[in-house]
Coordinates of C-alpha atoms in Angstrom, one line a residue:
Chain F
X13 CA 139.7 129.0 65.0
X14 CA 137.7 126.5 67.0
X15 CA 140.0 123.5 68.1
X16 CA 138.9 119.9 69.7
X17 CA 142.0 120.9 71.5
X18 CA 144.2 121.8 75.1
X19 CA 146.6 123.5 74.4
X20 CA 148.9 123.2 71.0
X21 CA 151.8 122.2 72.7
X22 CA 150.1 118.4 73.9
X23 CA 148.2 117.7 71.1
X24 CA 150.6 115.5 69.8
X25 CA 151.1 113.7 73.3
X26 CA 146.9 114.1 74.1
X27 CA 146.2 112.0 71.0
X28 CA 149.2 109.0 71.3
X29 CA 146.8 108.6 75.0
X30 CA 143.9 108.4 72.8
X31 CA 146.0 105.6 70.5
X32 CA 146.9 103.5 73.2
X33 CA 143.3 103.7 74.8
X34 CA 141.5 102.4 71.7
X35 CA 144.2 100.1 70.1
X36 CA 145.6 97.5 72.8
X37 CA 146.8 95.7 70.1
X38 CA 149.5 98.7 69.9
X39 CA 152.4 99.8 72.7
X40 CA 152.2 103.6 72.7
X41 CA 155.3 105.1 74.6
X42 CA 153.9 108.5 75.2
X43 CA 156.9 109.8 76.1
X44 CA 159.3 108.9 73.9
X45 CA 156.9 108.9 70.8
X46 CA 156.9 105.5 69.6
X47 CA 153.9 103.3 68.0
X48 CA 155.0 99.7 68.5
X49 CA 152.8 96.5 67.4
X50 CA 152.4 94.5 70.6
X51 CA 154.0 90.9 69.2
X52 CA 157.0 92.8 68.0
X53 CA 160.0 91.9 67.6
X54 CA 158.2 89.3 65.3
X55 CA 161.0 86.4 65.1
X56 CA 162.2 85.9 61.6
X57 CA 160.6 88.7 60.3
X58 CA 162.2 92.0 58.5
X59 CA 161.3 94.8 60.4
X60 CA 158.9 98.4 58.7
X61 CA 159.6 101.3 60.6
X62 CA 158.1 104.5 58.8
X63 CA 157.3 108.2 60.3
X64 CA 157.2 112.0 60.1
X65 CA 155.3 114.9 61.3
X66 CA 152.1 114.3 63.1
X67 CA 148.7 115.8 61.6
X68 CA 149.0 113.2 58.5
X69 CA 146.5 110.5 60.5
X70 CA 146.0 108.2 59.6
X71 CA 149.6 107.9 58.2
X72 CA 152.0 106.6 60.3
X73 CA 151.0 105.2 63.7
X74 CA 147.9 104.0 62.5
X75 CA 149.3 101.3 59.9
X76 CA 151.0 100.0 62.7
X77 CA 150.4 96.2 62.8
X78 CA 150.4 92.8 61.2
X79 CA 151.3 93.0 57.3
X80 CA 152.0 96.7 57.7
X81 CA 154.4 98.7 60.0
X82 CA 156.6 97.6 62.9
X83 CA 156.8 100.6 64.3
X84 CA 156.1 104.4 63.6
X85 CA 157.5 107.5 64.8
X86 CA 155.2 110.4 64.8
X87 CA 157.1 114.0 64.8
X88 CA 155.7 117.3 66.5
X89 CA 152.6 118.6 63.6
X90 CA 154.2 118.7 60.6
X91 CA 157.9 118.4 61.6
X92 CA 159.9 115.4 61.1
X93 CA 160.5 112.7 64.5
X94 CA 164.0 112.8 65.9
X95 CA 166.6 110.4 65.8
X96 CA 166.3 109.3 69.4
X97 CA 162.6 108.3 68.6
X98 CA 163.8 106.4 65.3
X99 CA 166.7 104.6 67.1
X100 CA 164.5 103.5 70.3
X101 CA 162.1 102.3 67.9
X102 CA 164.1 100.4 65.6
X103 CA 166.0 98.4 68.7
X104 CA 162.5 97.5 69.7
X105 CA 161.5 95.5 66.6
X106 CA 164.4 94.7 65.1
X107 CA 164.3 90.6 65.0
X108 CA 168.0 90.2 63.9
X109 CA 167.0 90.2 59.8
X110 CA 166.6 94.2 59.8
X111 CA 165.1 97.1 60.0
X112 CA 163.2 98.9 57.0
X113 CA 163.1 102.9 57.2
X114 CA 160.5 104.4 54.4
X115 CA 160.9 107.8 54.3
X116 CA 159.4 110.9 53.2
X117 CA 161.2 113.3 51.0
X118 CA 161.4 116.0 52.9
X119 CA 164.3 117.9 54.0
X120 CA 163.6 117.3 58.1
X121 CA 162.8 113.2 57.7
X122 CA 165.5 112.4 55.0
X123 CA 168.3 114.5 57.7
X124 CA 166.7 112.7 60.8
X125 CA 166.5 109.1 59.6
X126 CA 169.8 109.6 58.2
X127 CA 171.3 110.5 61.5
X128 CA 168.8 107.7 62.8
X129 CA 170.2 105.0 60.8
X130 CA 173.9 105.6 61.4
X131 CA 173.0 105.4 65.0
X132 CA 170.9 102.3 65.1
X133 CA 173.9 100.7 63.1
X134 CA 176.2 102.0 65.9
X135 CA 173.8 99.8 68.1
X136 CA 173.9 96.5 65.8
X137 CA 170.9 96.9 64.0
X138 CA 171.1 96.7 60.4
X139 CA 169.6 99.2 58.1
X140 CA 168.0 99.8 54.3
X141 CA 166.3 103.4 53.7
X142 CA 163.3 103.3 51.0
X143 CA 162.8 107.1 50.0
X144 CA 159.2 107.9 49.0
X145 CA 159.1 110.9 46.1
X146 CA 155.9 110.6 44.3
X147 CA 154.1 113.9 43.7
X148 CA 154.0 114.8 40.0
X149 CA 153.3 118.4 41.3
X150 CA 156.9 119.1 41.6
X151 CA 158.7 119.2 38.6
X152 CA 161.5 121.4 38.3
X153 CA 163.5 119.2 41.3
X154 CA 167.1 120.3 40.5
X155 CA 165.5 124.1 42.0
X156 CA 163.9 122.5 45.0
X157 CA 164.2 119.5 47.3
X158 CA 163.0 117.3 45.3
X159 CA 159.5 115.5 44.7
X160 CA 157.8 115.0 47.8
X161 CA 156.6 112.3 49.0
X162 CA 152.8 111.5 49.5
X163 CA 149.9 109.0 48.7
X164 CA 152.3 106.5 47.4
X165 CA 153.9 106.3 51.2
X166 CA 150.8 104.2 51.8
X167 CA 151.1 101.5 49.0
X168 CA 154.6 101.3 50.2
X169 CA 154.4 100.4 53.7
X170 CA 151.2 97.8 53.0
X171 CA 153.3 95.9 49.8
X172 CA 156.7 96.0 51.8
X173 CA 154.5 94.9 54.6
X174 CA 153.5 92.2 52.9
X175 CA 156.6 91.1 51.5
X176 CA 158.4 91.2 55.3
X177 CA 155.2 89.4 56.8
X178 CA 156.1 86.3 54.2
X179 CA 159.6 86.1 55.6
X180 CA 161.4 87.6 52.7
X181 CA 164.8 89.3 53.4
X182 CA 166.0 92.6 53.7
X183 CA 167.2 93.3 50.8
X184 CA 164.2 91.8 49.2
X185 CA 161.5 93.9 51.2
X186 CA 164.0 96.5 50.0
X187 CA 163.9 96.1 46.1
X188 CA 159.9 95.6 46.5
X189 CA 159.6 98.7 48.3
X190 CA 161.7 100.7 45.5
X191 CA 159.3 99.1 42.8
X192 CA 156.8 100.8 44.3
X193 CA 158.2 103.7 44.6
X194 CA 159.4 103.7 41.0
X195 CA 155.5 102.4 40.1
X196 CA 153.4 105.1 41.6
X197 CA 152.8 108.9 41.2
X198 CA 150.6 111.6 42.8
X199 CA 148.8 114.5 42.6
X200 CA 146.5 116.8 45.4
X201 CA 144.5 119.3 45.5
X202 CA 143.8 121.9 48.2
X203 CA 139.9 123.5 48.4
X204 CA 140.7 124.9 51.9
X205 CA 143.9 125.6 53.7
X206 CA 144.6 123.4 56.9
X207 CA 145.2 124.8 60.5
X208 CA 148.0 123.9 62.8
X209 CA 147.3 123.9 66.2
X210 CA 150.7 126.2 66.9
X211 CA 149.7 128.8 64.7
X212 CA 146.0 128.6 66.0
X213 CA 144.8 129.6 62.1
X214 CA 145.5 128.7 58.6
X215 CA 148.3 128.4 57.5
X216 CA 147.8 130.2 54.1
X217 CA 145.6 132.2 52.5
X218 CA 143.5 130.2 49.8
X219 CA 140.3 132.7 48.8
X220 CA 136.9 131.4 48.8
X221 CA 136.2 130.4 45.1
X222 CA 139.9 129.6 44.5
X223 CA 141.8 125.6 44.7
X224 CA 145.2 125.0 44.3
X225 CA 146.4 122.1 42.1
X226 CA 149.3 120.4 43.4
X227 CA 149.3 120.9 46.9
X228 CA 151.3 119.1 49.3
X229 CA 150.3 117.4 52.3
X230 CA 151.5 120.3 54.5
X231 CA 149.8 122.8 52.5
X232 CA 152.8 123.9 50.7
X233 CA 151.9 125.5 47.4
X234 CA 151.6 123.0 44.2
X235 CA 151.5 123.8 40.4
X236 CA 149.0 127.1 40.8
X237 CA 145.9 128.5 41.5
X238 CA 142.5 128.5 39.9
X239 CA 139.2 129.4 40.1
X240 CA 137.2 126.7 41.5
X241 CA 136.6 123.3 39.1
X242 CA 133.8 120.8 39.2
X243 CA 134.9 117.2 40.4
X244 CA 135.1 115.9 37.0
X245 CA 137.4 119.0 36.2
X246 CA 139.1 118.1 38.6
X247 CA 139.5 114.4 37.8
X248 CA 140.5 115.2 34.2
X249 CA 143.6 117.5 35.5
X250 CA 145.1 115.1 38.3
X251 CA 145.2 112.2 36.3
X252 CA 146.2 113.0 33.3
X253 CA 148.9 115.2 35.0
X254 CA 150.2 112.0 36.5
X255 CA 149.5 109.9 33.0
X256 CA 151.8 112.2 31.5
X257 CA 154.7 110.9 33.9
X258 CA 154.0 107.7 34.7
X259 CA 152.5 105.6 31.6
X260 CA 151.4 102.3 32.8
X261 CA 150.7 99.1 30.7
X262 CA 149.5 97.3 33.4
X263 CA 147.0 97.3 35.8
X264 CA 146.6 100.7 38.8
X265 CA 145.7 100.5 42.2
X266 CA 143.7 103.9 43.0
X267 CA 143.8 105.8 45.9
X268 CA 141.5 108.5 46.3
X269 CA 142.7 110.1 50.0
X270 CA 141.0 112.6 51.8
X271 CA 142.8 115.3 53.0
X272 CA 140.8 115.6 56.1
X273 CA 138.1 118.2 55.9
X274 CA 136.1 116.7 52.7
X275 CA 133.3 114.2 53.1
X276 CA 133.4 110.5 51.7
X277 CA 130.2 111.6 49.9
X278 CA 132.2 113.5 48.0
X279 CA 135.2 111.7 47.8
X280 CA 133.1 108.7 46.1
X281 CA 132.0 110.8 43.9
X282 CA 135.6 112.4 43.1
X283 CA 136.3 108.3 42.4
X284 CA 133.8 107.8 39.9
X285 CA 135.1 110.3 38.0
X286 CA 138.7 109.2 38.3
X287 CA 137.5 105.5 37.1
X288 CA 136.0 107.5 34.5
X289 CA 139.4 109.3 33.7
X290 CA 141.0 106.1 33.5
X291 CA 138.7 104.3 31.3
X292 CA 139.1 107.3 28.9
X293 CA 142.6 106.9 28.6
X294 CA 142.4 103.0 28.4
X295 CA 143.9 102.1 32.0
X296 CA 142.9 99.4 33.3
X297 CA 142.2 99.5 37.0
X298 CA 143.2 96.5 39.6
X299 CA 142.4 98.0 43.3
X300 CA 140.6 101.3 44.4
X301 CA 140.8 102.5 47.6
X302 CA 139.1 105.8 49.0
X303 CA 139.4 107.6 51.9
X304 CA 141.4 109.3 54.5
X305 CA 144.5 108.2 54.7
X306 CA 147.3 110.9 54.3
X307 CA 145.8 113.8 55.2
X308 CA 146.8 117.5 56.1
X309 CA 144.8 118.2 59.2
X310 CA 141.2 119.8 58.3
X311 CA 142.4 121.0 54.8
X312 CA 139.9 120.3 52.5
X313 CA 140.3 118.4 49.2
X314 CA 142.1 115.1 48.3
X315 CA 144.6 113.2 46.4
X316 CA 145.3 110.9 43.7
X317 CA 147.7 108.3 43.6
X318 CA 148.3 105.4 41.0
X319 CA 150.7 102.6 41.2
X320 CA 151.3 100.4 38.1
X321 CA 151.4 96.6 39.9
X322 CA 152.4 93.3 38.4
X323 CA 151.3 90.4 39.9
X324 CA 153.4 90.0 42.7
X325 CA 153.1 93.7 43.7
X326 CA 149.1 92.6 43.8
X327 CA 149.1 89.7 45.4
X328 CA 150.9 91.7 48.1
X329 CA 148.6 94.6 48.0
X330 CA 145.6 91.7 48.3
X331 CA 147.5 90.3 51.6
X332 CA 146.0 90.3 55.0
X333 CA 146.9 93.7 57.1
X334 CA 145.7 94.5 60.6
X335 CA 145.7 98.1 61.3
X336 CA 143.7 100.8 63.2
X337 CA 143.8 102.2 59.5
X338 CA 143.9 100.2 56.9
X339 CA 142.6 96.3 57.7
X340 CA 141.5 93.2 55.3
X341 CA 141.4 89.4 55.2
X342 CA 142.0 88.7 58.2
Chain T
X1 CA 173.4 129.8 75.1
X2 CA 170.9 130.9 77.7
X3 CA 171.0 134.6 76.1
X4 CA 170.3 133.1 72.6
X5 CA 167.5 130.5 74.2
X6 CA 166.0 133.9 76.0
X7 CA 166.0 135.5 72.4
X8 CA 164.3 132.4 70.2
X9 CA 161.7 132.6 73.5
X10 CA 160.9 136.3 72.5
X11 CA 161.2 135.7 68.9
X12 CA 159.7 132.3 68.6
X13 CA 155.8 134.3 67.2
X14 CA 158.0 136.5 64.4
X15 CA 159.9 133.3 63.4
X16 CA 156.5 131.2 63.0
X17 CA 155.0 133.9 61.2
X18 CA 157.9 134.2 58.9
X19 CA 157.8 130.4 58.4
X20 CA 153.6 130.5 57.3
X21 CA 154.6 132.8 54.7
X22 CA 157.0 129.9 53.1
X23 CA 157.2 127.1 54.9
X24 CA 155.0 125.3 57.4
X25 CA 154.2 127.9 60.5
X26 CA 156.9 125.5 62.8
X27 CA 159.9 127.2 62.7
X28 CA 159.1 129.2 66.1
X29 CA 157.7 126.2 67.5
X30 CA 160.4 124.2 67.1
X31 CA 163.7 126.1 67.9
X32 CA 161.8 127.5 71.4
X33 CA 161.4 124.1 72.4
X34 CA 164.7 123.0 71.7
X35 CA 166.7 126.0 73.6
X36 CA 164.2 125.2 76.3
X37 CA 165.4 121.5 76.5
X38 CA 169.2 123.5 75.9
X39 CA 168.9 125.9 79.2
X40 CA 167.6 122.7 81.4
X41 CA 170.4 120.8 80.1
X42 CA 173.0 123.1 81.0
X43 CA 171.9 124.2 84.3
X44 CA 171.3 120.7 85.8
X45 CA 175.2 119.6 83.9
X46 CA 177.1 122.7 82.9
X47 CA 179.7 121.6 80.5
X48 CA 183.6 122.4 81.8
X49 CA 185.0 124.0 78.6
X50 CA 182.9 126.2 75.7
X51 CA 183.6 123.5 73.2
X52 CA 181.9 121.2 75.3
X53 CA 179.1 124.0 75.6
X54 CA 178.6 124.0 72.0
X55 CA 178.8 119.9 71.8
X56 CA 175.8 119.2 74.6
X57 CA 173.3 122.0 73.1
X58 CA 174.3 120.7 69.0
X59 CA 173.6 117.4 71.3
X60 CA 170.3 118.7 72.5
X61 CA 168.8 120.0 69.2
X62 CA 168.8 117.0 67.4
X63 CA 167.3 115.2 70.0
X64 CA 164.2 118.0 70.4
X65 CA 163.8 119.9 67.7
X66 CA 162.8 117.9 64.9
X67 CA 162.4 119.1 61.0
X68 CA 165.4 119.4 59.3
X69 CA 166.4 123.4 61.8
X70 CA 167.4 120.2 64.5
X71 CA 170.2 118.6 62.4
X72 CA 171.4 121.3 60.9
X73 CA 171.5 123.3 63.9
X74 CA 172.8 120.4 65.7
X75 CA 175.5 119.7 63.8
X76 CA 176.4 123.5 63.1
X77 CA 177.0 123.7 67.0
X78 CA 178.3 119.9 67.5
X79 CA 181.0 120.5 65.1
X80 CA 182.1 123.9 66.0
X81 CA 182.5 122.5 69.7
X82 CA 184.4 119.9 68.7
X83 CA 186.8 121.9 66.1
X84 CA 187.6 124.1 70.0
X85 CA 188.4 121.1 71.5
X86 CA 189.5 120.7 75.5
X87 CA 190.5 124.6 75.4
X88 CA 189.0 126.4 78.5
X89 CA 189.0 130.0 76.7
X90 CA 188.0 130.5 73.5
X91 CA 189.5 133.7 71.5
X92 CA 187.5 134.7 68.6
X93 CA 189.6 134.1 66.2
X94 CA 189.6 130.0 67.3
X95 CA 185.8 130.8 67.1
X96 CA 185.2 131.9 64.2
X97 CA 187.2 128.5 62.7
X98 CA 185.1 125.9 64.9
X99 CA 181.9 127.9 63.4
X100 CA 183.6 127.8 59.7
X101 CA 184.1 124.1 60.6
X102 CA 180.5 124.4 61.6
X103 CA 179.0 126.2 58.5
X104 CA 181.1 123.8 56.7
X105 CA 179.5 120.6 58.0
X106 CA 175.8 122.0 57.9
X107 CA 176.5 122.6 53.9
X108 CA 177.4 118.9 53.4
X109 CA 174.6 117.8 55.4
X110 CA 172.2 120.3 53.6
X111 CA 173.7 120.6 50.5
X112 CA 172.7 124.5 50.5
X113 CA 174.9 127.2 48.5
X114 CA 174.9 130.7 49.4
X115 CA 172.0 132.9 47.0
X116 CA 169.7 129.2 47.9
X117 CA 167.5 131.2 50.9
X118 CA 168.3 129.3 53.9
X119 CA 170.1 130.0 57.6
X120 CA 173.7 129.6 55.2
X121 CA 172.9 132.9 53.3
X122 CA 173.1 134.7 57.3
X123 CA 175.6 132.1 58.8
X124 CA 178.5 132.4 56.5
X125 CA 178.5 136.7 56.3
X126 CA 178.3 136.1 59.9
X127 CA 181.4 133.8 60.7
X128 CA 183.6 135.7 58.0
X129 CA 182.9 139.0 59.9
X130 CA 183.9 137.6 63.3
X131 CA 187.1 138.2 62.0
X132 CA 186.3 142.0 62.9
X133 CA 184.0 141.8 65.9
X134 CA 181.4 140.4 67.5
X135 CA 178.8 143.6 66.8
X136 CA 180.3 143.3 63.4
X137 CA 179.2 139.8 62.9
X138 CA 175.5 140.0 63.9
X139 CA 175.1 143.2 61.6
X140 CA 176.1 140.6 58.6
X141 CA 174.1 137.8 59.9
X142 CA 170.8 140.1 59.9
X143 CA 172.1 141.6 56.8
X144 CA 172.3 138.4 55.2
X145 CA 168.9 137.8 56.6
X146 CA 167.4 140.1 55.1
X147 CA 169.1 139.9 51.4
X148 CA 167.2 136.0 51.8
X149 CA 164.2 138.7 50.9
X150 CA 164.4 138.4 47.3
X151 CA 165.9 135.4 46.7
X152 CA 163.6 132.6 45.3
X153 CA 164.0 129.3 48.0
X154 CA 166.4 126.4 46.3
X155 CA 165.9 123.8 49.5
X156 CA 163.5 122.5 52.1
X157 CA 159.9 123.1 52.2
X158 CA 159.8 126.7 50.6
X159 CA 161.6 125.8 47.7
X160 CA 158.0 124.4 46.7
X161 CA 156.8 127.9 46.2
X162 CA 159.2 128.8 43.6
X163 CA 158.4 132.0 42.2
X164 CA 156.1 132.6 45.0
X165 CA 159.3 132.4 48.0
X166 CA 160.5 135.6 46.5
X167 CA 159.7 139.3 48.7
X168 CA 159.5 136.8 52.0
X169 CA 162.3 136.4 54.4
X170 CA 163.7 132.9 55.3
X171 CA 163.2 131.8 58.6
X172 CA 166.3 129.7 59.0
X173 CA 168.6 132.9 57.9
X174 CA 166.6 134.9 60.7
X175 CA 167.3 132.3 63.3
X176 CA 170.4 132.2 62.5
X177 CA 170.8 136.0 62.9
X178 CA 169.6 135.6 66.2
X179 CA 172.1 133.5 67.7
X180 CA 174.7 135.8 66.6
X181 CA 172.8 138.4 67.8
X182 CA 172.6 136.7 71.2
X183 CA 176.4 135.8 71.0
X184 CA 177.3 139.9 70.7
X185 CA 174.6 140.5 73.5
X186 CA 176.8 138.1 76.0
X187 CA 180.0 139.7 75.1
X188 CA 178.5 143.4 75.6

């Protein structure tokens, strides 16, 4: 396995150095983990605080910044920050209106930022959770921990954004965070497995020939295996798997995420056939955006995620937003 | 504590491996560096009184290890110490109720019943065989390890797999059976 590593164990540590070098705009605490934007605590302002296991970059630390995150938390790879990190982090942008946290739903985030947020209140700071459970892929939830959360953690974090950047109050950036949540659904799809640094290899075994439908962002196993599909195959199964649960009347914003190992080329090309998927089925499409955003280190393959937006959720989606990630009008 | 940190440190590559098969290849990882973080903690502050043992390392696992093994293990330990209170011996009968106050607290937090594959299926054989001996407990810890082989994963990341969980065994249950294991080493 060849790594653009040191060792495993300060990979996590090797690139917040990296993050602080090319983003002044950022305060990196190395050693405690925490991504701060540099004018924080913005006065009057509603703080976003988001995070979870590293090796989703994009996703957190870089959507740290003006009409996006306060703050981010990055874990070790793919295992959920602790709630030290959270509560340092949350007492260093917390402006007196409150702290956001938008969470993942995984079993490791949802315990720590529970534990986080009882503590941060301890300290004064008050508190309003958004959990993020988009992926279709998981259906039978009573049997596991529920529908994970993926693609739609993005559209959350840059409408909230929005919506704290105008001032709004917590409860406010709240209720538009949940109507985003409530508005979009994912699905991915693995063509490789990904490799985490610990284990020095992959970390399953996905045959040459062979995709999973339904993967999650740390590789776990999805809906179930097939021999390889073409693009537009591919297209045709994703979207209509999320049609089938989410059934908008108005219009989508698109993303069409990486997840780290496939080129734009074809990602572009994975888009045209989504737009072509959508027109199909008579959905009307407002915003596409495609690229790596939440991605599973090198694994190979992408994402699709919809969210069904009125015309506030747009004109919060269209809103300026300075990131190292994500960045327009502005 | 430093017995059970010495056996995740020699166990840390089987627990990883086991965790690739179902989970996310961290479980190893994660627990090493938290009973690494545990043993520096208690040799530059050694606690007075074993609850207070069990309070600083639940303490110290939150704040390292991450994932949901740090809270759960965390509050497993944090609760237990506090259930033994001020006491400066510990009979095994007073621990076996600060770890059923323990197993107690980690199911609330969890919300994992016995039969759902995780570190409750070895955890509560364990604590009810205390009642008989130490030895006796780690033999149902890693018994109750191993029966997580067939089951099919109810919570956290495995649970994913559905079908595909069952014929691997959890990682949490083996951890679990380590630190009992560790506990019977220490008394030996």
């Amino acid at each position: 396995m060849r790594m653009l590593i040191n060792v495993a164990e300060t990979v996590v540590a090797d690139a917040l150095r990296g993050m602080a070098a090319a983003h002044p705009e950022l305060v990196v605490d190395v050693a405690n983990r925490v991504i701060v934007r540099r004018d924080a605590p913005v006065a009057g302002k509603v703080a976003l605080l988001s995070g979870g296991g590293s090796g989703h970059e994009p996703l957190h630390g870089g959507f740290v910044g003006p009409g996006m995150l306060d703050a981010a938390c990055p874990g070790e790879v793919f295992t959920s920050p602790v709630p030290d990190q959270m509560v340092r982090a949350a007492t260093a942008v917390d402006a007196g209106r409150g702290v956001l946290f938008v969470v993942k739903n995984y079993t490791g985030d949802v315990l720590n930022f529970r534990m986080a947020a009882e503590l941060a209140e301890d300290e004064g700071v008050q508190v309003a959770s958004v959990l993020v459970d988009d992926d279709v892929a998981v259906r039978d939830s009573t049997f596991t921990a529920g529908r994970r959360g993926t693609g739609a953690t993005l559209f959350v974090e840059k409408i909230a954004g929005a919506a704290a950047e105008e001032g709004m109050p917590l409860e406010r950036v709240e209720a538009v965070a949940r109507k985003v949540v409530a508005s979009s659904r994912s699905l991915g799809v693995a063509l490789s497995a990904c490799s985490t640094p610990a284990k020095g290899g992959p970390t399953f075994d996905l045959p040459p020939g062979e995709l999973e439908l339904g993967v999650g962002i740390h590789g776990e196993p999805g809906r179930e295996r097939r021999a390889m599909m073409t693009s537009h195959e591919i297209a045709d199964f994703a979207v209509d798997a999320i049609l089938e649960d989410l059934r908008p009347r108005l219009p989508v914003l698109v993303l069409v995420n990486g997840m780290g190992a496939t080129p734009l080329l074809e990602l572009y090309g994975f888009g045209a056939e989504v737009h072509r998927v959508l027109d199909e089925r008579g959905v009307t499409v407002a915003r596409t955006l495609v690229g790596n955003y939440v991605t599973s280190l090198d694994m190979a393959g992408c994402s699709v995620t919809l969210c069904q937006v009125d015309e506030e959720l747009l004109r919060l989606w269209d809103a300026p937003v300075a990131t190292a990630g994500l960045r327009w009008g502005r | 504590m430093v017995a059970a940190a010495g056996l995740v440190e020699r166990e840390a590559g089987r627990l990883t491996e086991l965790d690739s098969a179902i989970g996310d290849a961290d479980h190893g990882a994660n627990m090493q560096r938290g009973f690494a973080a545990v043993v520096k903690t208690l040799e530059s502050e050694p606690p007075a009184t074993p609850g207070a043992v069990l309070v600083t390392v639940g303490r110290q696992l939150i704040s390292t290890v991450g994932g949901a093994s740090g809270p759960l293990y965390g509050t497993l330990l944090r609760r237990a110490g506090k259930s033994l209170g001020e006491a400066s011996e510990v009979t095994v009968p007073e621990l076996q109720a600060g770890l059923r106050a323990g197993v107690e607290s980690v199911r609330e937090l969890g919300g994992a019943a016995p039969g759902d594959k995780t570190m409750v299926d070895a955890l509560l054989p364990g604590v009810e065989a205390l009642g008989t001996s130490l030895d006796a407990a780690a033999g149902a810890a890693e018994e109750g390890a191993l029966a997580t082989v067939p089951m099919r994963a109810q919570k956290g990341r495995a649970s994913y797999l559905g079908e595909r969980s069952i014929g691997h065994q959890d990682p949490g249950a083996t951890s679990s059976a380590l630190l009992f294991a560790a506990l019977a080493e220490v008394a030996r």
